[in-house]
Amino acid sequence: ETGVTQSPTHLIKTRGQQVTLRCSSQSGHNTVSWYQQALGQGPQFIFQYYREEENGRGNFPPRFSGLQFPNYSSELNVNALELDDSALYLCASRGGLAGAVGETQYFGPGTRLLVL
Amino acid sequence: GESVGLHLPTLSVQEGDNSIINCAYSNSASDYFIWYKQESGKGPQFIIDIRSNMDKRQGQRVTVLLNKTVKHLSLQIAATQPGDSAVYFCAENPPNAGNMLTFGGGTRLMVKP
């Protein structure tokens, strides 16, 4: 176990709805990243949060947004859900400085989102 | 954009044999690489990592080799066990990308008893 937890484990939504996914980082880790993993593919980077601010973003539209709290836990919000948003959403945490290379990222078990 | 890819989508090996999973990366400036193992219904699990100033790194039953000349990464698993059956991803940390990891498409390792 990595110590990274996510909730809920599974979620079903309909097109156009909004969803909030949650992540608790490993103790002592101040950086949280979110990834989207479509079925049969590798994870795709959404964005990263460091000290409560977004610090890096992948190729995802603004309807994907997030928050990080003082205890380093994080939320991923997706508005106006589309069918293609169906995926496994992974949270990863790490320690060290935001831009430091070589700090291992530890992943949570993910939240599987199905959009109908 | 540049990306990380894998040569073999599926690898089937006999229990006890050694496994080699390969990965090609295209960003020659990437300086950190990681192998993850993902079992069905779980998140990626860190296996081993390597910085670009190294050619080889060994862990418990696993070895990662980095060939910067041909931009190739491999994961060697010794004495493969049924519990090693999973999808394996290589990932790179491109320069000036902070914490972002670029993942390949994955290789499924199947271990036959």
Tab-separated table of C-alpha atoms in Angstrom:
chain	number	residue	atom	x	y	z
A	1	GLU	CA	0.000	0.000	0.000
A	2	THR	CA	1.244	3.479	-0.893
A	3	GLY	CA	-0.658	5.441	1.721
A	4	VAL	CA	-2.464	7.396	-0.993
A	5	THR	CA	-6.217	7.009	-0.738
A	6	GLN	CA	-8.959	8.037	-3.135
A	7	SER	CA	-12.720	8.260	-2.928
A	8	PRO	CA	-15.078	7.133	-4.180
A	9	THR	CA	-13.847	3.899	-5.739
A	10	HIS	CA	-16.521	3.889	-8.427
A	11	LEU	CA	-18.919	6.506	-9.734
A	12	ILE	CA	-21.595	6.672	-12.405
A	13	LYS	CA	-22.701	10.011	-13.820
A	14	THR	CA	-24.658	11.198	-16.825
A	15	ARG	CA	-23.497	13.506	-19.561
A	16	GLY	CA	-23.513	17.169	-18.532
A	17	GLN	CA	-23.242	16.503	-14.819
A	18	GLN	CA	-20.399	17.570	-12.553
A	19	VAL	CA	-18.197	15.311	-10.437
A	20	THR	CA	-15.748	15.752	-7.558
A	21	LEU	CA	-13.093	13.162	-6.816
A	22	ARG	CA	-10.977	13.183	-3.671
A	23	CYS	CA	-7.446	12.195	-2.780
A	24	SER	CA	-5.493	12.010	0.465
A	25	SER	CA	-1.775	12.070	-0.082
A	26	GLN	CA	0.828	10.011	1.679
A	27	SER	CA	1.919	11.494	4.982
A	28	GLY	CA	4.565	14.169	4.471
A	29	HIS	CA	3.931	14.528	0.743
A	30	ASN	CA	3.203	18.086	-0.353
A	31	THR	CA	2.688	17.599	-4.092
A	32	VAL	CA	-0.313	15.927	-5.657
A	33	SER	CA	-0.802	15.101	-9.318
A	34	TRP	CA	-3.883	13.849	-11.094
A	35	TYR	CA	-3.899	11.506	-14.085
A	36	GLN	CA	-6.605	10.166	-16.369
A	37	GLN	CA	-6.258	6.583	-17.557
A	38	ALA	CA	-8.550	5.439	-20.341
A	39	LEU	CA	-9.123	1.722	-20.700
A	40	GLY	CA	-6.130	-0.032	-22.211
A	41	GLN	CA	-3.927	3.056	-22.161
A	42	GLY	CA	-1.266	4.628	-19.988
A	43	PRO	CA	-2.110	7.418	-17.563
A	44	GLN	CA	-2.276	10.960	-18.956
A	45	PHE	CA	-1.193	13.888	-16.788
A	46	ILE	CA	-4.004	16.322	-15.939
A	47	PHE	CA	-2.370	18.727	-13.469
A	48	GLN	CA	-0.279	19.048	-10.345
A	49	TYR	CA	-0.812	20.925	-7.093
A	50	TYR	CA	1.935	22.135	-4.799
A	51	ARG	CA	1.253	24.124	-1.647
A	52	GLU	CA	-2.361	24.676	-2.645
A	53	GLU	CA	-1.612	26.092	-6.083
A	54	GLU	CA	-1.756	24.539	-9.534
A	55	ASN	CA	1.801	24.007	-10.662
A	56	GLY	CA	1.751	22.370	-14.068
A	57	ARG	CA	-1.045	21.271	-16.371
A	58	GLY	CA	-1.392	18.788	-19.177
A	59	ASN	CA	-3.551	18.995	-22.287
A	60	PHE	CA	-6.929	19.074	-20.571
A	61	PRO	CA	-9.690	21.707	-20.949
A	62	PRO	CA	-10.586	24.192	-18.193
A	63	ARG	CA	-13.621	22.157	-17.175
A	64	PHE	CA	-11.048	19.993	-15.377
A	65	SER	CA	-10.120	21.886	-12.228
A	66	GLY	CA	-8.739	21.094	-8.834
A	67	LEU	CA	-7.988	22.152	-5.306
A	68	GLN	CA	-5.364	21.333	-2.736
A	69	PHE	CA	-5.991	21.864	0.956
A	70	PRO	CA	-3.597	22.843	3.777
A	71	ASN	CA	-3.293	19.181	4.772
A	72	TYR	CA	-2.185	18.460	1.159
A	73	SER	CA	-5.292	16.477	0.295
A	74	SER	CA	-6.764	17.311	-3.077
A	75	GLU	CA	-9.901	17.338	-5.191
A	76	LEU	CA	-10.418	16.940	-8.907
A	77	ASN	CA	-13.552	18.564	-10.322
A	78	VAL	CA	-14.887	17.895	-13.777
A	79	ASN	CA	-17.760	19.988	-15.121
A	80	ALA	CA	-20.057	19.299	-18.062
A	81	LEU	CA	-19.135	15.627	-18.192
A	82	GLU	CA	-18.711	14.017	-21.588
A	83	LEU	CA	-18.833	10.346	-22.517
A	84	ASP	CA	-15.082	10.382	-23.209
A	85	ASP	CA	-14.435	11.377	-19.607
A	86	SER	CA	-15.127	7.775	-18.640
A	87	ALA	CA	-11.811	6.566	-17.257
A	88	LEU	CA	-9.824	5.651	-14.180
A	89	TYR	CA	-8.711	8.824	-12.393
A	90	LEU	CA	-5.472	8.433	-10.494
A	91	CYS	CA	-3.964	10.599	-7.837
A	92	ALA	CA	-0.234	10.512	-7.099
A	93	SER	CA	1.682	12.171	-4.305
A	94	ARG	CA	5.338	12.914	-3.700
A	95	GLY	CA	7.518	14.926	-1.388
A	96	GLY	CA	10.299	17.386	-2.114
A	97	LEU	CA	10.203	20.558	-4.144
A	98	ALA	CA	7.642	20.968	-6.884
A	99	GLY	CA	10.114	21.017	-9.737
A	100	ALA	CA	12.596	18.527	-8.355
A	101	VAL	CA	13.402	15.596	-10.598
A	102	GLY	CA	13.691	12.158	-9.209
A	103	GLU	CA	11.187	12.254	-6.398
A	104	THR	CA	9.156	9.091	-6.598
A	105	GLN	CA	5.447	9.476	-7.157
A	106	TYR	CA	3.147	7.064	-5.376
A	107	PHE	CA	-0.250	6.360	-6.855
A	108	GLY	CA	-3.564	5.726	-5.199
A	109	PRO	CA	-5.960	2.972	-6.312
A	110	GLY	CA	-7.958	5.353	-8.497
A	111	THR	CA	-11.600	6.271	-8.970
A	112	ARG	CA	-13.355	4.620	-11.874
A	113	LEU	CA	-15.791	7.066	-13.474
A	114	LEU	CA	-18.430	5.981	-15.940
A	115	VAL	CA	-20.311	8.671	-17.848
A	116	LEU	CA	-23.558	7.556	-19.469
B	1	GLY	CA	4.690	15.980	-29.144
B	2	GLU	CA	7.284	13.547	-27.917
B	3	SER	CA	6.146	10.412	-26.167
B	4	VAL	CA	7.212	7.219	-24.509
B	5	GLY	CA	6.330	3.980	-26.251
B	6	LEU	CA	6.760	0.248	-25.833
B	7	HIS	CA	7.924	-2.325	-28.376
B	8	LEU	CA	5.803	-5.286	-27.228
B	9	PRO	CA	2.214	-4.999	-26.077
B	10	THR	CA	2.066	-8.555	-24.644
B	11	LEU	CA	4.774	-10.786	-23.233
B	12	SER	CA	4.158	-14.376	-22.167
B	13	VAL	CA	6.827	-16.192	-20.146
B	14	GLN	CA	7.169	-19.425	-18.237
B	15	GLU	CA	7.327	-19.267	-14.467
B	16	GLY	CA	10.949	-19.184	-13.365
B	17	ASP	CA	12.231	-17.665	-16.582
B	18	ASN	CA	13.611	-14.167	-16.844
B	19	SER	CA	11.465	-11.433	-18.418
B	20	ILE	CA	12.587	-8.414	-20.376
B	21	ILE	CA	10.200	-5.560	-21.071
B	22	ASN	CA	11.364	-2.851	-23.436
B	23	CYS	CA	10.512	0.799	-23.847
B	24	ALA	CA	11.578	3.485	-26.310
B	25	TYR	CA	11.509	7.142	-25.399
B	26	SER	CA	11.801	10.057	-27.755
B	27	ASN	CA	12.688	13.007	-25.534
B	28	SER	CA	16.467	12.845	-25.343
B	29	ALA	CA	16.497	15.530	-22.648
B	30	SER	CA	14.438	13.489	-20.162
B	31	ASP	CA	16.488	12.874	-17.059
B	32	TYR	CA	14.405	10.549	-14.921
B	33	PHE	CA	12.654	7.308	-15.796
B	34	ILE	CA	10.394	5.030	-13.813
B	35	TRP	CA	8.855	1.600	-14.214
B	36	TYR	CA	5.417	0.972	-12.763
B	37	LYS	CA	3.439	-2.244	-12.386
B	38	GLN	CA	-0.329	-2.114	-12.566
B	39	GLU	CA	-2.507	-5.021	-11.566
B	40	SER	CA	-6.121	-5.241	-12.573
B	41	GLY	CA	-8.282	-2.797	-10.633
B	42	LYS	CA	-5.335	-1.119	-8.916
B	43	GLY	CA	-3.243	1.987	-9.330
B	44	PRO	CA	0.309	1.881	-10.722
B	45	GLN	CA	2.839	0.533	-8.259
B	46	PHE	CA	6.400	1.890	-8.277
B	47	ILE	CA	8.969	-0.763	-9.169
B	48	ILE	CA	12.257	0.965	-9.859
B	49	ASP	CA	13.615	4.219	-11.209
B	50	ILE	CA	16.782	5.493	-12.818
B	51	ARG	CA	18.322	8.865	-13.483
B	52	SER	CA	19.895	9.734	-16.804
B	53	ASN	CA	23.391	9.794	-15.292
B	54	MET	CA	23.176	6.030	-14.734
B	55	ASP	CA	23.124	3.079	-17.153
B	56	LYS	CA	21.906	0.390	-14.810
B	57	ARG	CA	20.146	0.070	-11.505
B	58	GLN	CA	19.245	-3.072	-9.625
B	59	GLY	CA	16.522	-3.803	-7.161
B	60	GLN	CA	15.123	-6.982	-5.719
B	61	ARG	CA	14.746	-9.329	-8.710
B	62	VAL	CA	14.471	-6.328	-11.041
B	63	THR	CA	17.023	-4.438	-13.081
B	64	VAL	CA	16.507	-1.333	-15.179
B	65	LEU	CA	18.851	-0.581	-18.043
B	66	LEU	CA	19.078	2.788	-19.746
B	67	ASN	CA	20.687	3.248	-23.136
B	68	LYS	CA	20.735	6.958	-23.869
B	69	THR	CA	22.420	6.498	-27.239
B	70	VAL	CA	19.368	4.778	-28.700
B	71	LYS	CA	16.883	6.186	-26.178
B	72	HIS	CA	15.908	2.785	-24.874
B	73	LEU	CA	14.827	1.597	-21.457
B	74	SER	CA	14.335	-1.975	-20.332
B	75	LEU	CA	13.058	-3.764	-17.259
B	76	GLN	CA	14.455	-7.172	-16.454
B	77	ILE	CA	12.637	-9.416	-13.991
B	78	ALA	CA	14.564	-12.414	-12.737
B	79	ALA	CA	12.853	-15.724	-11.963
B	80	THR	CA	9.446	-14.453	-13.007
B	81	GLN	CA	6.607	-15.498	-10.720
B	82	PRO	CA	2.820	-15.680	-11.248
B	83	GLY	CA	2.489	-12.616	-9.022
B	84	ASP	CA	4.470	-10.648	-11.589
B	85	SER	CA	1.571	-10.919	-14.043
B	86	ALA	CA	0.405	-7.363	-14.661
B	87	VAL	CA	0.698	-4.455	-17.080
B	88	TYR	CA	4.038	-2.681	-16.922
B	89	PHE	CA	4.470	0.971	-17.834
B	90	CYS	CA	7.580	2.971	-18.360
B	91	ALA	CA	7.354	6.680	-17.679
B	92	GLU	CA	9.667	9.597	-18.244
B	93	ASN	CA	9.954	12.969	-16.589
B	94	PRO	CA	10.645	15.463	-19.380
B	95	PRO	CA	12.775	18.523	-18.643
B	96	ASN	CA	11.035	21.629	-17.377
B	97	ALA	CA	7.909	19.581	-16.747
B	98	GLY	CA	7.960	19.618	-12.979
B	99	ASN	CA	6.234	16.561	-11.656
B	100	MET	CA	4.623	15.500	-14.928
B	101	LEU	CA	5.219	11.935	-16.032
B	102	THR	CA	4.722	10.829	-19.622
B	103	PHE	CA	3.623	7.208	-19.757
B	104	GLY	CA	3.851	4.694	-22.533
B	105	GLY	CA	0.973	2.458	-23.541
B	106	GLY	CA	1.991	-0.489	-21.351
B	107	THR	CA	3.070	-4.108	-21.825
B	108	ARG	CA	1.037	-6.961	-20.425
B	109	LEU	CA	3.180	-9.646	-18.812
B	110	MET	CA	1.574	-13.078	-18.551
B	111	VAL	CA	3.340	-15.721	-16.492
B	112	LYS	CA	2.495	-19.327	-17.288
B	113	PRO	CA	2.767	-21.813	-14.408
